[in-house]
PDB file of C-alpha atoms in Angstrom:
ATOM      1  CA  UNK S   1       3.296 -65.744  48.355  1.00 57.00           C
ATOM      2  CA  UNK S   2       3.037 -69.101  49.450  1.00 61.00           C
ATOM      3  CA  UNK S   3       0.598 -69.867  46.154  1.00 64.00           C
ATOM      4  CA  UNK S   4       3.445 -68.576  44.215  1.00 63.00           C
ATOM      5  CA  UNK S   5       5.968 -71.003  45.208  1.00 63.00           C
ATOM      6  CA  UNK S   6       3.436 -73.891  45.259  1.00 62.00           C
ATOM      7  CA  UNK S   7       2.985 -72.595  41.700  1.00 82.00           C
ATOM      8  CA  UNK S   8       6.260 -72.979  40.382  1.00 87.00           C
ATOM      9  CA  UNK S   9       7.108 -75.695  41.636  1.00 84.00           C
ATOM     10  CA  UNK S  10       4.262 -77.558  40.126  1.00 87.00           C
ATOM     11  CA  UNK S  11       5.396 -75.920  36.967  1.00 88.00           C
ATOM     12  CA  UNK S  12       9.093 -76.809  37.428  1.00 85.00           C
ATOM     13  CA  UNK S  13       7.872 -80.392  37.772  1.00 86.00           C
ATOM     14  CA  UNK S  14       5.488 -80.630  35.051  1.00 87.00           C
ATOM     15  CA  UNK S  15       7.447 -78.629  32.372  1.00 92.00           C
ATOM     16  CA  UNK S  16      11.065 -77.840  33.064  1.00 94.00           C
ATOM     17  CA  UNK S  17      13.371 -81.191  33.112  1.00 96.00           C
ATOM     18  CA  UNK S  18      17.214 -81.300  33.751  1.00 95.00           C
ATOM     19  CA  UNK S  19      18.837 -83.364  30.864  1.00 96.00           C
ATOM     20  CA  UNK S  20      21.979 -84.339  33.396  1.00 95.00           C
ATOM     21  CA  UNK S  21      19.317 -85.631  35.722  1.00 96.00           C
ATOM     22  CA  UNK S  22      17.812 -87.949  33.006  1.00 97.00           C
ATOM     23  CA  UNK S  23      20.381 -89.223  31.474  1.00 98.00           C
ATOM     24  CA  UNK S  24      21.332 -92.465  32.176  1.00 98.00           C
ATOM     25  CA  UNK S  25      24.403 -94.750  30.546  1.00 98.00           C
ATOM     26  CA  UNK S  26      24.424 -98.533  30.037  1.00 98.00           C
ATOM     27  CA  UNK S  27      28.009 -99.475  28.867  1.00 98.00           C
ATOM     28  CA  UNK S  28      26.506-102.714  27.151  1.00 98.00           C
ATOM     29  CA  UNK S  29      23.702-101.026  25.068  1.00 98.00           C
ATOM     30  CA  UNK S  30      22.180 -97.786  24.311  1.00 98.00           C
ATOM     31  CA  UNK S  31      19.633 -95.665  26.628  1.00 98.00           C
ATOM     32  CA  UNK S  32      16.400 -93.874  25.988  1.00 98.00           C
ATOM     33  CA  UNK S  33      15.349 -92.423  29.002  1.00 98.00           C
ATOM     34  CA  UNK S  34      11.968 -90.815  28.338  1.00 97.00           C
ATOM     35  CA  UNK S  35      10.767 -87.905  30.361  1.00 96.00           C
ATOM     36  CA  UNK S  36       7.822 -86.857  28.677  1.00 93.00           C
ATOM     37  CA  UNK S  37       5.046 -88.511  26.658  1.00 94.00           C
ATOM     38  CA  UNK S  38       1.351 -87.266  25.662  1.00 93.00           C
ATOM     39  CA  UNK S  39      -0.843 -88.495  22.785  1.00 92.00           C
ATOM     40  CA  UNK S  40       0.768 -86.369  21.001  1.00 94.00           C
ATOM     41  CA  UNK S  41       4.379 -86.379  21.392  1.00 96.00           C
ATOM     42  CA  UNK S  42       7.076 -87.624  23.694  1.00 97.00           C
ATOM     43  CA  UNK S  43      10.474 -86.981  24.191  1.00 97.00           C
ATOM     44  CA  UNK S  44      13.961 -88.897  25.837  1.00 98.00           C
ATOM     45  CA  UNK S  45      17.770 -88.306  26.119  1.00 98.00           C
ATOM     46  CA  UNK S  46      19.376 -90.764  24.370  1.00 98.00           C
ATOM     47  CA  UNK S  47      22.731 -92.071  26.068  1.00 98.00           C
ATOM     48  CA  UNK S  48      25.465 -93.921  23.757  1.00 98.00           C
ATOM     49  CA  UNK S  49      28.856 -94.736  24.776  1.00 98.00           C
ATOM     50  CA  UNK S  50      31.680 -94.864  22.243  1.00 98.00           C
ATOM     51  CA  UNK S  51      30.320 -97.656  19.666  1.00 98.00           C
ATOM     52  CA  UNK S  52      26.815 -97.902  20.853  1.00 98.00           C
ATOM     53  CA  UNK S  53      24.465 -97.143  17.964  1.00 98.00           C
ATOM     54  CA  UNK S  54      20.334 -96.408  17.452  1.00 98.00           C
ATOM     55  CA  UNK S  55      19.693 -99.224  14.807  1.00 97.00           C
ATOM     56  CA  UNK S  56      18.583 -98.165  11.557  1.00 98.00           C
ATOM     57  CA  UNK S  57      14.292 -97.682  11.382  1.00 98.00           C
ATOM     58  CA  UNK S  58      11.838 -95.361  10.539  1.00 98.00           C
ATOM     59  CA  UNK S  59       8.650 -94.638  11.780  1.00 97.00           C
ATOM     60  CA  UNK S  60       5.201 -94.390   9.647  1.00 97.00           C
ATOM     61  CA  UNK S  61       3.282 -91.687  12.173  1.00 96.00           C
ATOM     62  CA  UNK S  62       5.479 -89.443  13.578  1.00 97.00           C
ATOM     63  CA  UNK S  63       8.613 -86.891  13.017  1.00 98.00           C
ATOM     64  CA  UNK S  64      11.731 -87.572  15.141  1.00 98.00           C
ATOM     65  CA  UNK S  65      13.801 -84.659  15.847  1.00 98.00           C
ATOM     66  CA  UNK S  66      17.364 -85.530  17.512  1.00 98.00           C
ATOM     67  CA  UNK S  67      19.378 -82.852  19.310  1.00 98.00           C
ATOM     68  CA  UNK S  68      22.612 -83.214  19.644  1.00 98.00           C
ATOM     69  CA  UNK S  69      24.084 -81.952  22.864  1.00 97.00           C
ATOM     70  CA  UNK S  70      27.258 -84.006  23.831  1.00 97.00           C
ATOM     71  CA  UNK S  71      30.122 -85.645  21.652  1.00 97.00           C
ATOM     72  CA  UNK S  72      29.901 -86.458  18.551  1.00 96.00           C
ATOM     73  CA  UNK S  73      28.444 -89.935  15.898  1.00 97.00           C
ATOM     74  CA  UNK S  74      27.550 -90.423  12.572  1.00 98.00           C
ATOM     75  CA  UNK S  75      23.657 -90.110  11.548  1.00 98.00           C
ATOM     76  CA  UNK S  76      22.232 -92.608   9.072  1.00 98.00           C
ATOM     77  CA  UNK S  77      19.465 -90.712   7.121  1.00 97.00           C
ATOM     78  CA  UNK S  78      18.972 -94.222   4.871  1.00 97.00           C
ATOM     79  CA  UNK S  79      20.938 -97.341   3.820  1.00 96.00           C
ATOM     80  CA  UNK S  80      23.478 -95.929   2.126  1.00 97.00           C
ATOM     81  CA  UNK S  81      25.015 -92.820   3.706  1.00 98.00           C
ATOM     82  CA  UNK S  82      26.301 -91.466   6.649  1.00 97.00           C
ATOM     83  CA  UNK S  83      26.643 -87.826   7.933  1.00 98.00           C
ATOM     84  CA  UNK S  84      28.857 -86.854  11.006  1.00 97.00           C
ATOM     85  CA  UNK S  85      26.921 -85.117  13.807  1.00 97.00           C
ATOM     86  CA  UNK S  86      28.397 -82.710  16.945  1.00 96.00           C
ATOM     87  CA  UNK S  87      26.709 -80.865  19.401  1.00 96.00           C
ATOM     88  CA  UNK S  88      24.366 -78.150  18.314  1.00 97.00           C
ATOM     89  CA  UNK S  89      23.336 -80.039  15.235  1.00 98.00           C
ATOM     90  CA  UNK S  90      19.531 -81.155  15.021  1.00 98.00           C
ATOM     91  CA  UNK S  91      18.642 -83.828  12.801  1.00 98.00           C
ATOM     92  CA  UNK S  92      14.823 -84.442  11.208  1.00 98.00           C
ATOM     93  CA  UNK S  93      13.574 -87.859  10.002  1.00 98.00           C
ATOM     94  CA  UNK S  94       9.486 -87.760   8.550  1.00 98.00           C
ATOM     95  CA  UNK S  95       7.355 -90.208   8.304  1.00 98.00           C
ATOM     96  CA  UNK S  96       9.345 -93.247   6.689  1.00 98.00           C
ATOM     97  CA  UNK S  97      11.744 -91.886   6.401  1.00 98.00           C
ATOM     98  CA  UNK S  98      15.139 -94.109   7.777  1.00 98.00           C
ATOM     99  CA  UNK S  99      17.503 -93.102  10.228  1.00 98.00           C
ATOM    100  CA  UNK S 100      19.598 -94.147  12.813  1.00 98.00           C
ATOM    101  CA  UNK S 101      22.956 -93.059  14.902  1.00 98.00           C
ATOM    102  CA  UNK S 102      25.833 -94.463  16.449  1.00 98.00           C
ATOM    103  CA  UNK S 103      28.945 -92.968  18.924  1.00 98.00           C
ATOM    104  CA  UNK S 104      31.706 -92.773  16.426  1.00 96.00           C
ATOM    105  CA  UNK S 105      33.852 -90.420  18.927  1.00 94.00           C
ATOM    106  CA  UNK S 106      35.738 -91.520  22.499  1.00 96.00           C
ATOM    107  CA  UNK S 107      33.340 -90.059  24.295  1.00 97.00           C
ATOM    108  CA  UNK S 108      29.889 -89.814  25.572  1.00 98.00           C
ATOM    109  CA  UNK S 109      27.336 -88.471  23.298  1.00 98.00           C
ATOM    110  CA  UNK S 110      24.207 -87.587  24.167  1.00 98.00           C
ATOM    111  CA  UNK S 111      21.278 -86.325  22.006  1.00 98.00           C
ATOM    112  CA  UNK S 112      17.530 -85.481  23.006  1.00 98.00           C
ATOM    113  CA  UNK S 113      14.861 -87.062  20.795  1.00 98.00           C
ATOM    114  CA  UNK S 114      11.394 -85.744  19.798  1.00 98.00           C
ATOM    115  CA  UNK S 115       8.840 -87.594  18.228  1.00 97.00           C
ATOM    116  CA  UNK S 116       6.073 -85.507  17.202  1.00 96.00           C
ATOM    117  CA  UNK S 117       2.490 -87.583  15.095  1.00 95.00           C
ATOM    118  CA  UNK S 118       0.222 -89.836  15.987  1.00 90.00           C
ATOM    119  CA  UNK S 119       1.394 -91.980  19.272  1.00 90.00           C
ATOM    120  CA  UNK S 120       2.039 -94.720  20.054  1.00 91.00           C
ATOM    121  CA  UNK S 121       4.586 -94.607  17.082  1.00 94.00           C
ATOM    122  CA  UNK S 122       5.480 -97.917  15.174  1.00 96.00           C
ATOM    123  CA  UNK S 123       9.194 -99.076  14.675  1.00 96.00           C
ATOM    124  CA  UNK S 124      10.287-100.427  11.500  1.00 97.00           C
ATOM    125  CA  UNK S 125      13.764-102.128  11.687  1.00 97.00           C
ATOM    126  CA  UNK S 126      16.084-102.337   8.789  1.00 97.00           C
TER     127      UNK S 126
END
C-alpha cells in the first residue's frame, strides 16, 4: 500500500499541476509562469491584469495554443485585427504565424499557453 501512495504522489508531482497554485500577478507587467518544459513542448499560465498585453510575435518552430480560463481580452491573430476572447475559448497560432493578447476587461484574465515544435522556440517581435 505504501508503494501506492509513494506512487501517486510522484505522479501528482510530475504530471498533475494546480493552475491557482502557478499563477502569479505582477500589476506592472505581464506573467508567464512556466510549469512544464521538455524538448518538446512546454507550457505556462499567463497572468494579465486589466491593460497588460502579450506583445505581438510569432514563432518560426512551434504551435502556441492559449486557453482561456479567466476574464476576458482581445487576441491579435496579425497586424490588423482583433478578436475578443472569454473563458473556454482556445486560440491556435502556427508557425509564423502572429499573435498576441491583451486584458481588455476589469478583471483578471488568465490563459494557459502551449507551445508544441522544436524547443527552444524563437520570438519574433512586431
Amino acid at each position: 500500500m505504501d508503494n501506492i501512495i509513494l506512487n501517486t504522489k510522484s505522479i501528482m508531482e510530475e504530471r498533475v499541476f494546480e493552475i491557482d497554485k502557478i499563477a502569479k500577478f505582477d500589476p506592472n507587467v505581464p506573467q508567464k509562469n512556466y510549469f512544464y518544459e521538455t524538448d518538446k513542448t512546454v507550457g505556462a499560465v499567463w497572468c494579465l491584469e486589466p491593460e497588460q498585453e502579450v506583445y505581438l510575435h510569432s514563432h518560426s518552430n512551434v504551435d502556441d495554443i492559449w486557453v482561456c480560463i479567466e476574464g476576458e481580452g482581445t487576441y491579435f491573430p496579425d497586424l490588423e485585427n482583433e478578436i475578443t476572447i472569454r473563458q473556454g475559448m482556445v486560440v491556435l497560432a502556427k508557425p509564423n504565424q502572429i499573435h498576441g493578447m491583451r486584458n481588455t476587461g476589469s478583471s483578471r484574465f488568465v490563459f494557459v499557453g502551449f507551445a508544441a515544435g522544436t524547443l527552444p522556440m524563437d520570438i519574433t517581435r512586431y
